[in-house]
Amino acid sequence: MQKMLLLGVEAIGQAAIDAGISAVFAYPGTPSTEITEYVQASREARDNKVVASWTANEKTAMEATLGVSYVGKRAMACMKHVGLNVAADAFVNAGVTGANGGLLVVSADDPSMHSSQNEQDSRFFGKFAMIPTLEPSNQQEAYDMVFYGLELSEKLHTPVLLRITTRLAHSRAGVVRKPSREHNEIRLPDDPKQFILLPAIARKRYKGLLANQAHFINESETSGYNRYIDGSDHSLGIIASGIAYNYLLENFADRELPYPVLKINQYPVSRTLLAKLEKECETILVLEEGAPVIEEMLKGYLSKNLNVKGRLDGTVPRDGELNPNVVARAMGLEDTYGQDVPGLVVGRPPSMCMGCGHIDTYNALNSAMEKYSKGRVFSDIGCYTLGALAPFNAINSCVDMGASITMAKGAADVGFSPSIAVIGDSTFTHSGMTGLLDVVNCNSNVTIIINDNSTTGMTGGQKSAATGKIEDICRGIGIPEERIRVITPLKKNHDENVQVLLEELQRDEPSVIISRRECIQTLNKRMRQRAAAKAKEAEQQKASQQ
Amino acid sequence: MKKDIILAGVGGQGILSIAACIGLAAVDNGLFLKQAEVHGMSQRGGAVQSNLRLSDKEIASDLIPYGQADLIISVEPLESLRYLPWLRRDGWLITSSNAFVNIPNYPDKEALKAEIKKIKNHIFIDAEAIAKELGSVRSANMVMLGAAAPFLEMPFDEIEKAIAKLFGNKGEAVVELNQKAMKAGYEFSNRAVAGE
């Protein structure tokens, strides 16, 4: 079959198309975004009528995916690790309903927090929902596991979690494709009550889920993704999960390891393999990308005699992603560190683009806030979070999608006034609208600035669910017409914008200021596409005249 | 054969087009490849790098270990120095001299140049001036690709072919301009190595 050079995320997108998935639902989030973008851009997917859409948030993506599974077709929901928190209600209950058509959930973790608020490990969620979890170690496995995960899902009637991490997501390698599979036909579940989680039915379903655990373990024993590779020196046995295995191999020339290795790519992990390693080796070193999930499982709290090393005893740092050097240090191998970075090399943090509307919004807000004490601006997740950095130092919080409005509300409700929320358009429809309803219902004295750049900017300009709808949403939720102000964040409008902000800050009721100007990146992209289209047209015209 | 390359620059400078050309040429030559990129927040004007690994054997890690990089190719002088812990003792540092100043505390440019000159094997090239002379400053990345070409152990025409493939849909003129830019960088490095 054809070999393609693909990022890990692209491999998953291609595999979804090849494995006969009928729908992909997602909310953008680094490092997961390109899975859905890949399917959206694929001609094959279009020809096969694969639905690939952005949803308002990860929860609606997860639920739509479950709906596809209910009617018997295959579906995939994609999100970043913190997105799985948003989808958790649907995700965990989907473990109880089980699947009908193949159901795959991709959660992309971000250890070292390259683009995230935390480095939570999605394997915990797989364990929490008690469903099979797959963790590929390379791009080919990522591709193959989409096929396998869907087969497993349909065979054991369960959702399957595919957990990847940043390095795999955004690294390119050769991937060999498999023959394509047809989509499923619509076929409702054999048990018409499978998806009705009334207590009486849910109790039965839950017992079924518990009984299914033995099958899940059996699968992880027999699928071939968890492998025991023997070595001659049994003084040490190594457990390497996911891409940690690559970093381990990297440290040995020609990949010849003297120690037995247990390569783990599938959960729940079978006791048999773990017991074998424990019996045959004096010490066990656990290498995991993310939290010490396997290590904690081995150590427990009371098993004192087991000699297990890893993130919990400091052999491997407790936080941050792995790399070949971290693994080398954990094994006491030679440090290959090159030259020091000269002292004059300073950091270059990310910053807002030149010409970005958020810059003008923050300049206006900072001017308006001069008369008030500091620490009053609750913000949210997006490019505008960079307003926390110099020279703006304009915001005081960033916690989770939507928390700006609700944190400002809580503060306002106990007498903190003025209390300001700054949220982006896509974040507003993701998780800000319900908070706005709370604000309206309690008449909380909050001034909400919605930075509307008409796109999901930070993740590269995906379509925003909010575009063209923000005023209607605010009116519908109950903000009076005269308390919805729209400003254009441009340098020339500075004084005028400061005036609008001051007026709304002085009021004792909720108000919304929509600061609207298209993202400079999407604008430039649109202009380039337009110029290219025009050039092509002119060329064609010229050709037809000749 | 193995080549471990760190590509460095600032988000938005387009280091990935250099990686894509080398990658295409490598894959067409039957080499294994792994290439880790930075997407997301850092892309917004922050320091970005890409780890490009080529080998005739299968590659394990997506990331290059310390002290193993054969080349650092940087489109910005400050960024070129950020990855020195990864450079081999006898590795080459190939950097553009064109500073991208988007931070208030950007170091003194002469001091920066002096630090780069301290590296045993280095190429310091005004890629933008060369690209501008050839017709478009936008092909400065291809000048940098060319400056790295003598160290890639890859046939020159394979890299030319990769450029044709990568920019093919943008028309003949763009391909030619980029190939010329690459060649100019290639000749610059060859002259520099020869001590001219």
XYZ file of C-alpha atoms in Angstrom:
742
model
C 0.000 0.000 0.000
C 0.903 3.634 -0.385
C 3.427 5.175 2.034
C 2.686 8.732 3.090
C 4.673 11.247 5.094
C 2.249 12.299 7.823
C 2.129 14.080 11.146
C 0.724 11.862 13.901
C -2.511 13.854 13.807
C -2.700 13.561 10.018
C -2.138 9.806 10.269
C -5.198 9.619 12.528
C -7.226 11.728 10.086
C -6.205 9.540 7.137
C -6.918 6.397 9.121
C -10.382 7.668 10.016
C -11.143 8.116 6.318
C -9.687 4.702 5.423
C -11.370 2.884 8.313
C -14.842 3.892 7.142
C -15.677 6.533 9.703
C -18.877 8.391 8.801
C -18.378 11.440 11.016
C -15.684 13.377 12.861
C -16.737 15.999 15.404
C -14.283 18.245 17.202
C -13.530 21.518 18.877
C -10.077 22.865 17.936
C -7.338 22.495 20.534
C -3.576 22.072 20.243
C -2.260 19.412 19.655
C -5.434 17.787 18.251
C -6.730 20.359 15.742
C -5.166 19.040 12.533
C -6.967 15.677 12.715
C -10.256 17.305 11.799
C -8.619 19.808 9.431
C -7.041 16.895 7.579
C -10.389 15.156 7.105
C -12.023 18.436 6.078
C -9.365 19.002 3.420
C -9.496 15.459 2.066
C -11.107 14.910 -1.320
C -11.597 11.230 -0.491
C -13.503 12.167 2.646
C -15.686 14.553 0.656
C -16.337 11.951 -2.023
C -17.288 9.420 0.652
C -19.549 11.985 2.351
C -17.641 11.896 5.635
C -19.035 14.553 7.968
C -16.175 16.555 9.504
C -17.381 19.497 11.514
C -16.354 21.817 14.262
C -18.781 21.852 17.141
C -19.518 24.477 19.804
C -17.423 22.560 22.326
C -16.007 19.126 23.131
C -19.114 17.983 24.963
C -21.347 18.577 21.957
C -18.717 16.835 19.804
C -18.729 13.797 22.093
C -22.531 13.641 22.169
C -22.862 13.965 18.399
C -20.339 11.148 18.061
C -22.402 9.036 20.417
C -25.451 9.743 18.268
C -23.634 8.431 15.202
C -22.648 5.317 17.118
C -26.282 4.858 18.222
C -27.426 4.613 14.615
C -24.725 2.066 13.909
C -22.177 4.127 11.973
C -18.578 4.761 12.939
C -17.555 8.078 14.438
C -14.681 9.873 16.074
C -14.536 12.810 18.489
C -11.242 14.727 18.689
C -10.085 17.094 21.387
C -7.141 18.184 23.470
C -6.740 16.753 26.964
C -8.511 19.623 28.765
C -11.294 19.328 26.203
C -11.947 15.859 27.570
C -12.809 17.539 30.900
C -15.516 19.454 29.064
C -16.741 16.282 27.371
C -16.399 14.201 30.543
C -20.097 13.879 31.349
C -20.890 12.399 27.971
C -17.604 10.485 27.812
C -17.950 8.668 31.129
C -21.618 7.834 30.561
C -20.802 6.577 27.076
C -18.731 3.945 28.865
C -21.987 2.790 30.465
C -24.188 3.008 27.370
C -21.476 1.347 25.353
C -21.226 1.723 21.600
C -23.191 0.422 18.648
C -21.253 1.680 15.614
C -17.497 1.999 16.242
C -16.804 4.922 18.553
C -13.341 6.384 18.958
C -12.420 9.343 21.158
C -9.050 10.964 20.461
C -7.575 12.979 23.297
C -4.272 14.752 22.648
C -2.292 15.408 25.815
C 0.262 18.185 26.119
C 2.940 17.256 28.661
C 5.255 20.212 29.342
C 2.263 22.456 28.561
C 3.504 23.798 25.235
C 0.042 25.220 24.559
C -2.046 24.312 27.598
C -3.069 25.130 31.153
C -2.113 21.772 32.639
C -0.516 18.468 31.682
C -3.227 16.051 32.806
C -2.955 12.516 31.496
C -5.985 11.247 29.568
C -5.187 7.652 30.515
C -6.758 8.487 33.877
C -9.977 9.285 32.028
C -9.847 6.005 30.162
C -9.480 4.224 33.489
C -12.188 6.389 35.069
C -14.684 5.512 32.336
C -13.377 1.924 32.454
C -12.964 1.702 28.694
C -10.056 0.426 26.581
C -7.334 3.008 25.980
C -4.771 2.921 23.205
C -1.495 4.831 23.295
C 0.511 4.682 20.061
C 4.299 4.981 20.144
C 4.666 6.162 16.556
C 2.743 7.506 13.582
C 2.214 4.076 12.030
C 0.737 2.746 15.249
C -1.454 5.845 15.474
C -2.798 4.995 12.022
C -3.212 1.289 12.748
C -4.853 1.895 16.119
C -7.712 3.834 14.536
C -8.602 0.660 12.634
C -8.006 -1.589 15.618
C -9.811 0.759 18.032
C -12.921 0.791 15.858
C -12.866 -2.985 15.490
C -12.484 -3.344 19.232
C -15.295 -0.846 19.775
C -17.673 -2.802 17.558
C -16.593 -6.196 18.837
C -16.965 -5.389 22.543
C -19.602 -2.641 22.147
C -17.549 -0.018 23.945
C -16.150 3.421 23.200
C -12.363 3.356 22.838
C -10.008 6.147 23.863
C -6.979 6.913 21.693
C -4.484 8.929 23.704
C -1.677 10.753 21.950
C 0.808 13.388 23.136
C 2.252 16.538 21.560
C 5.423 14.996 20.103
C 3.607 12.242 18.327
C 0.837 14.592 17.216
C 3.221 17.067 15.620
C 5.947 14.841 14.299
C 6.054 13.551 10.737
C 7.030 10.069 9.629
C 6.267 7.538 6.916
C 2.920 5.765 7.251
C 1.711 2.782 5.222
C -1.996 2.804 4.505
C -4.401 -0.115 4.776
C -7.163 -1.026 2.342
C -10.215 1.184 2.826
C -13.327 -0.045 4.578
C -16.897 0.752 3.618
C -19.048 2.859 5.912
C -21.572 1.038 8.077
C -25.225 1.138 7.124
C -27.672 2.595 9.621
C -28.559 -0.141 12.114
C -30.044 0.635 15.509
C -28.784 -1.178 18.625
C -30.066 -4.747 19.144
C -31.149 -3.729 22.629
C -33.516 -0.745 22.215
C -32.847 0.290 25.810
C -29.038 0.286 25.549
C -28.772 4.063 25.496
C -31.403 4.819 28.156
C -29.484 5.397 31.358
C -32.462 5.337 33.712
C -31.187 4.012 37.053
C -32.788 0.606 36.616
C -31.250 0.162 33.181
C -27.996 1.936 34.068
C -27.380 -0.520 36.911
C -27.618 -3.389 34.439
C -25.439 -1.641 31.910
C -22.865 -0.889 34.576
C -22.693 -4.543 35.589
C -22.156 -5.285 31.913
C -19.316 -2.760 31.798
C -17.726 -4.375 34.847
C -18.039 -7.801 33.262
C -16.507 -6.458 30.052
C -13.276 -5.551 31.899
C -12.005 -9.126 31.601
C -12.488 -8.928 27.825
C -10.669 -5.576 27.702
C -7.720 -7.088 29.564
C -7.780 -10.139 27.336
C -7.642 -7.844 24.302
C -4.618 -5.984 25.654
C -2.929 -9.343 26.214
C -3.593 -10.679 22.749
C -3.670 -7.688 20.396
C 0.120 -7.561 20.136
C 0.304 -3.904 21.155
C 1.637 -4.837 24.600
C 4.801 -6.822 24.185
C 7.400 -8.420 26.422
C 10.831 -8.192 24.809
C 13.410 -10.251 26.682
C 16.959 -9.153 27.442
C 20.033 -10.852 28.861
C 20.546 -8.642 31.933
C 17.749 -9.122 34.444
C 19.102 -6.698 37.022
C 16.715 -4.201 35.481
C 13.375 -4.524 33.731
C 11.879 -1.553 31.920
C 8.263 -0.661 31.299
C 7.975 1.885 28.494
C 4.569 3.186 27.483
C 3.682 5.090 24.316
C 6.486 7.180 22.851
C 8.678 6.651 25.932
C 9.677 3.440 24.148
C 11.294 5.453 21.319
C 13.340 7.533 23.744
C 14.504 4.347 25.418
C 15.593 2.776 22.115
C 17.342 5.997 21.089
C 19.814 5.512 23.904
C 21.073 2.176 22.630
C 23.114 1.820 19.461
C 21.417 -0.466 16.929
C 18.513 -0.689 19.387
C 20.130 -3.583 21.223
C 18.840 -3.415 24.770
C 20.439 -5.603 27.436
C 17.333 -5.459 29.653
C 13.896 -7.005 29.331
C 11.363 -4.411 28.193
C 7.618 -4.374 28.515
C 6.260 -2.126 25.773
C 2.815 -0.890 26.761
C 0.417 0.625 24.241
C -2.937 -0.642 25.427
C -4.949 -0.425 28.643
C -6.191 -1.904 30.892
C -2.792 -3.602 31.211
C -2.816 -7.305 31.926
C -1.436 -8.467 35.250
C 0.242 -11.437 33.597
C 2.771 -9.332 31.711
C 3.488 -7.115 34.709
C 3.898 -10.127 37.004
C 6.326 -11.721 34.559
C 8.541 -8.636 34.558
C 8.312 -8.325 38.329
C 9.251 -11.973 38.820
C 12.209 -11.927 36.467
C 13.827 -8.581 37.232
C 15.390 -7.177 40.380
C 14.391 -3.575 39.733
C 11.718 -2.104 37.491
C 12.076 1.288 35.816
C 8.824 2.792 34.539
C 9.017 5.287 31.675
C 5.732 7.024 30.918
C 4.967 10.155 28.879
C 2.691 11.946 31.310
C 1.591 10.979 34.801
C 2.867 7.893 36.678
C -0.249 5.862 35.810
C 1.405 2.455 35.523
C 3.909 3.221 38.247
C 1.189 4.039 40.779
C -0.639 0.901 39.790
C 2.470 -1.175 40.526
C 3.411 0.533 43.743
C 0.059 1.013 45.352
C 0.462 2.216 48.909
C 1.208 -0.926 50.810
C 3.510 -3.014 48.638
C 6.810 -2.114 50.257
C 9.071 -4.759 48.804
C 8.672 -3.943 45.170
C 11.675 -2.113 43.739
C 9.994 0.209 41.237
C 11.626 3.383 39.969
C 10.045 6.146 37.956
C 8.442 9.530 38.358
C 7.288 8.923 41.932
C 10.745 8.412 43.470
C 12.443 11.099 41.358
C 14.371 8.743 39.051
C 12.378 10.466 36.298
C 11.229 14.088 36.908
C 7.658 14.191 38.202
C 6.552 16.758 35.583
C 7.314 17.614 31.982
C 7.574 15.533 28.827
C 10.196 12.891 28.290
C 13.013 13.045 25.758
C 16.044 10.877 25.043
C 18.138 12.790 27.609
C 15.662 12.483 30.448
C 15.581 8.737 29.834
C 19.396 8.573 29.637
C 19.717 10.330 32.995
C 17.134 7.994 34.548
C 19.258 5.037 33.424
C 22.552 6.570 34.517
C 23.849 6.738 30.947
C 26.384 9.257 29.663
C 25.227 12.867 29.304
C 25.732 14.045 25.736
C 25.020 17.725 26.444
C 26.723 19.940 23.851
C 27.753 23.537 24.381
C 26.092 25.936 26.773
C 23.781 28.583 25.428
C 25.638 31.938 25.582
C 24.417 34.276 28.303
C 23.166 36.922 25.895
C 20.495 34.626 24.490
C 17.207 35.859 25.930
C 13.810 34.188 25.775
C 11.384 34.991 22.995
C 7.880 34.320 24.306
C 4.919 34.203 21.948
C 3.225 37.539 21.357
C 0.194 38.952 19.613
C 0.650 39.486 15.884
C 1.468 42.896 14.512
C -1.811 44.611 13.679
C -3.904 42.328 15.928
C -7.160 43.849 17.192
C -6.594 42.487 20.707
C -3.708 44.957 21.073
C -6.044 47.909 20.549
C -8.680 46.403 22.835
C -6.150 46.002 25.658
C -4.745 49.497 25.125
C -8.262 50.912 25.462
C -9.055 48.716 28.474
C -5.811 49.679 30.226
C -6.611 53.373 29.701
C -10.161 52.905 31.013
C -8.874 51.011 34.063
C -6.405 53.722 35.102
C -8.904 55.205 37.546
C -9.566 51.842 39.241
C -7.374 49.642 41.409
C -5.581 46.693 39.754
C -6.613 43.042 39.556
C -10.125 43.383 38.140
C -9.930 41.671 34.753
C -10.878 37.990 34.512
C -9.902 36.518 31.193
C -10.096 33.335 29.240
C -8.400 31.024 26.770
C -7.239 32.202 23.368
C -4.704 34.503 21.705
C -5.934 37.316 23.961
C -4.532 35.445 26.983
C -1.199 36.860 25.782
C -2.518 40.147 27.186
C -1.203 38.809 30.501
C 2.356 39.491 29.282
C 4.257 42.784 29.039
C 3.699 45.410 27.819
C -0.035 44.946 28.465
C -0.239 43.163 31.829
C -3.945 43.633 31.233
C -5.550 40.478 32.631
C -5.580 38.735 35.993
C -6.919 35.255 35.311
C -7.048 32.432 32.752
C -8.353 29.121 34.070
C -10.610 27.240 31.680
C -12.883 27.862 28.718
C -15.582 30.278 29.867
C -14.270 30.971 33.372
C -13.844 34.691 32.688
C -17.552 35.517 32.840
C -18.382 33.242 35.756
C -15.347 34.226 37.856
C -16.164 37.893 37.280
C -19.751 37.104 38.293
C -18.704 35.411 41.528
C -16.446 38.327 42.392
C -19.170 40.873 41.514
C -21.809 39.007 43.536
C -19.798 39.503 46.724
C -19.301 43.206 46.113
C -16.250 43.479 43.845
C -17.035 46.317 41.472
C -16.218 46.947 38.717
C -15.633 43.342 37.729
C -14.601 42.726 34.140
C -14.554 39.625 31.916
C -12.576 39.376 28.672
C -13.493 36.432 26.442
C -13.069 35.541 22.771
C -15.934 34.896 20.374
C -15.314 31.181 19.970
C -14.694 30.728 23.715
C -17.954 32.586 24.362
C -20.047 30.102 22.383
C -17.937 27.193 23.698
C -18.653 27.816 27.384
C -19.419 31.482 28.003
C -23.123 31.607 27.121
C -24.323 29.636 30.143
C -22.249 31.903 32.369
C -23.849 34.937 30.762
C -27.269 33.481 31.615
C -26.147 33.211 35.257
C -25.062 36.855 35.104
C -28.434 37.952 33.702
C -30.464 35.846 36.130
C -28.622 37.282 39.143
C -28.308 40.765 37.635
C -24.605 40.518 38.503
C -22.676 43.713 37.977
C -20.233 42.438 35.387
C -18.834 44.190 32.325
C -18.115 41.601 29.662
C -15.821 42.315 26.740
C -16.192 39.832 23.908
C -13.129 39.999 21.665
C -14.716 39.020 18.382
C -12.063 38.308 15.762
C -14.559 36.067 13.957
C -12.404 32.952 14.132
C -10.851 30.412 16.482
C -7.524 32.197 16.308
C -5.014 30.488 18.563
C -5.442 27.106 16.907
C -4.934 28.517 13.426
C -8.189 30.099 12.303
C -10.954 27.506 12.336
C -14.545 28.580 11.813
C -16.013 30.107 14.950
C -19.484 28.997 15.967
C -20.143 32.541 17.174
C -19.653 34.385 13.901
C -22.598 36.644 13.129
C -24.563 35.511 16.183
C -23.139 37.280 19.222
C -25.605 40.195 19.501
C -28.563 37.848 19.006
C -27.239 35.465 21.637
C -26.706 38.261 24.162
C -30.176 39.704 23.488
C -31.741 36.268 23.688
C -30.077 35.538 26.997
C -31.473 38.798 28.344
C -28.918 41.591 28.012
C -30.956 44.685 27.066
C -30.287 46.163 23.641
C -28.773 49.392 25.023
C -26.294 47.416 27.159
C -24.828 45.689 24.107
C -22.154 47.999 22.716
C -20.023 47.289 19.671
C -16.616 48.868 19.191
C -13.956 48.510 16.516
C -10.505 48.025 18.036
C -8.341 50.328 15.959
C -5.749 52.849 17.056
C -7.749 55.728 15.593
C -10.795 54.739 17.698
C -8.857 54.639 20.964
C -10.453 57.605 22.723
C -13.942 56.684 21.608
C -13.463 53.060 22.760
C -12.131 54.152 26.148
C -15.261 56.300 26.510
C -17.582 53.340 25.789
C -15.691 51.181 28.288
C -15.868 53.871 30.967
C -19.615 54.305 30.460
C -20.294 50.601 30.885
C -17.891 50.202 33.826
C -19.792 52.914 35.695
C -23.131 51.122 35.407
C -24.479 48.823 38.127
C -25.847 46.134 35.809
C -24.528 43.576 33.357
C -23.312 44.871 30.044
C -21.559 43.423 27.014
C -19.036 45.239 24.855
C -18.294 43.448 21.612
C -14.873 44.474 20.350
C -14.991 43.327 16.767
C -12.253 43.204 14.142
C -11.239 40.237 11.996
C -8.141 38.283 13.011
C -5.161 39.690 11.095
C -4.040 36.156 10.183
C -7.344 35.077 8.678
C -7.656 38.457 6.951
C -4.214 38.044 5.357
C -5.040 34.484 4.367
C -8.297 35.594 2.778
C -6.510 38.370 0.876
C -3.853 35.954 -0.379
C -6.509 33.493 -1.540
C -8.415 36.276 -3.272
C -5.270 37.516 -5.027
C -4.417 33.977 -6.107
C -7.936 33.419 -7.449
C -7.792 36.693 -9.362
C -4.387 35.840 -10.837
C -5.678 32.449 -11.920
C -8.741 34.003 -13.503
C -6.612 36.520 -15.389
C -4.373 33.706 -16.612
C -7.330 31.689 -17.821
C -8.762 34.724 -19.568
C -5.445 35.338 -21.264
C -5.237 31.710 -22.331
C -8.760 31.730 -23.769
C -8.013 34.879 -25.779
C -4.961 33.354 -27.396
C 24.015 7.676 6.791
C 22.282 9.775 9.423
C 21.658 13.500 9.590
C 20.099 15.154 12.592
C 19.086 18.739 11.896
C 17.598 21.418 14.101
C 15.753 24.134 12.208
C 15.305 27.325 14.167
C 13.500 30.607 13.776
C 10.630 32.733 14.995
C 7.003 31.663 14.592
C 5.759 32.818 11.201
C 9.201 32.843 9.525
C 8.414 29.638 7.678
C 11.199 27.275 8.719
C 8.923 24.404 7.765
C 9.357 25.077 4.032
C 13.079 24.355 4.479
C 12.235 21.179 6.382
C 9.734 20.148 3.716
C 12.322 20.449 0.923
C 14.954 18.426 2.756
C 12.286 15.927 3.770
C 11.021 15.441 0.227
C 14.534 14.960 -1.132
C 15.307 12.479 1.651
C 12.186 10.402 1.175
C 12.702 10.316 -2.597
C 16.160 8.937 -1.832
C 14.673 6.127 0.231
C 15.763 7.495 3.606
C 13.767 7.210 6.810
C 12.559 10.501 8.239
C 11.115 11.893 11.425
C 10.312 15.540 11.811
C 8.956 17.123 14.979
C 7.343 20.529 14.592
C 5.946 23.189 16.893
C 2.300 24.112 16.424
C 0.029 26.188 18.616
C 0.772 29.052 20.926
C 4.520 29.442 20.264
C 3.762 29.993 16.599
C 2.608 33.482 17.557
C 5.951 35.269 17.216
C 7.752 33.042 19.705
C 10.896 30.915 19.358
C 10.152 27.824 17.265
C 12.222 24.857 16.174
C 11.837 21.692 14.225
C 13.822 18.495 14.771
C 14.484 16.867 11.412
C 16.050 13.416 11.477
C 17.141 11.484 8.389
C 18.693 8.050 8.361
C 19.167 4.958 6.237
C 18.053 2.991 9.313
C 14.734 3.254 11.100
C 14.636 6.195 13.526
C 13.505 5.730 17.120
C 13.023 9.111 18.753
C 11.172 12.067 17.236
C 13.498 14.328 19.227
C 17.251 14.694 18.719
C 19.287 13.944 21.860
C 21.734 16.520 23.216
C 25.040 16.765 21.380
C 23.811 14.766 18.374
C 22.680 17.396 15.874
C 24.867 17.493 12.775
C 23.421 20.823 11.712
C 21.588 23.775 13.109
C 19.901 25.744 10.329
C 18.531 29.017 11.627
C 16.774 31.789 9.762
C 17.530 34.188 12.638
C 20.855 34.800 14.444
C 19.595 34.911 18.050
C 17.591 31.736 17.505
C 20.640 29.917 16.099
C 22.357 29.995 19.497
C 19.400 28.717 21.494
C 20.005 25.108 20.473
C 23.763 24.776 21.039
C 23.335 22.038 23.685
C 22.072 19.816 20.846
C 24.932 20.513 18.416
C 27.723 17.954 17.995
C 31.228 19.166 18.756
C 32.029 19.052 15.043
C 28.537 20.030 13.875
C 27.769 23.042 11.680
C 25.820 26.125 12.675
C 24.288 27.730 9.607
C 22.491 30.947 10.287
C 21.065 33.955 8.586
C 22.465 37.260 9.816
C 19.028 38.888 9.546
C 17.822 39.762 13.036
C 14.090 39.551 13.734
C 13.537 42.016 16.543
C 10.156 41.578 18.219
C 11.277 41.687 21.853
C 12.389 44.780 23.766
C 15.525 43.128 25.192
C 16.984 41.837 21.908
C 20.748 41.504 22.429
C 23.356 43.739 20.804
C 23.736 42.554 17.215
C 27.525 42.836 17.124
C 27.835 40.824 20.334
C 25.527 38.233 18.814
C 27.669 38.047 15.693
C 30.772 37.625 17.853
C 29.156 34.680 19.682
C 28.265 33.004 16.393
C 31.820 33.494 15.097
C 33.087 31.635 18.185
C 31.444 28.424 16.958
C 34.093 26.311 15.237
C 32.025 25.408 12.185
C 29.663 28.167 11.179
C 28.142 29.866 8.159
C 26.863 33.418 8.724
C 24.941 34.590 5.708
C 22.897 37.647 4.795
C 20.144 35.567 3.208
C 17.737 38.445 2.773
C 20.218 40.561 0.801
C 20.990 37.639 -1.505
C 17.302 36.842 -1.971
C 16.471 40.480 -2.618
C 19.142 40.728 -5.272
C 17.658 37.710 -7.019
C 14.205 39.240 -7.070
C 12.263 38.488 -3.881
C 13.176 38.694 -0.230
C 10.619 35.938 0.351
C 13.008 33.346 -1.022
C 15.490 33.997 1.817
C 14.508 30.608 3.302
C 15.645 28.915 0.107
C 18.974 30.752 0.360
C 19.281 29.222 3.827
C 18.398 25.796 2.451
C 21.140 26.233 -0.123
C 23.629 27.357 2.510
C 22.947 24.091 4.335
C 22.995 21.966 1.173
C 26.765 21.221 1.099
C 26.418 19.580 4.518
C 23.380 17.426 3.759
C 25.217 14.650 1.887
C 22.483 14.707 -0.699
C 22.813 15.217 -4.460
C 22.310 18.886 -5.335
C 19.814 18.108 -8.092
C 17.654 16.120 -5.649
C 17.194 19.279 -3.617
C 16.411 21.220 -6.794
C 13.823 18.593 -7.660
C 12.284 18.877 -4.203
C 11.860 22.626 -4.660
C 10.144 22.020 -8.004
C 7.812 19.547 -6.331
C 7.049 21.752 -3.324
C 6.424 24.979 -5.236
C 5.138 23.364 -8.449
C 1.569 24.539 -7.987
C 2.738 28.152 -7.680
C 4.045 28.248 -11.218
C 7.299 27.991 -13.122
C 8.542 31.456 -12.153
C 8.303 30.783 -8.405
C 10.089 27.437 -8.769
C 12.896 29.025 -10.762
C 13.325 31.900 -8.328
C 13.510 29.528 -5.366
C 15.965 27.231 -7.139
C 18.157 30.225 -7.960
C 18.015 31.380 -4.339
C 18.965 27.900 -3.147
C 21.886 27.780 -5.580
C 23.144 31.184 -4.399
C 23.167 29.961 -0.792
C 24.918 26.763 -1.853
C 27.667 28.701 -3.611
C 28.058 31.050 -0.652
C 28.691 28.133 1.723
C 31.080 26.412 -0.640
C 33.093 29.631 -0.908
C 33.016 30.099 2.873
C 34.227 26.542 3.500
C 36.973 26.980 0.917
C 38.055 30.068 2.866
C 37.437 32.502 0.061
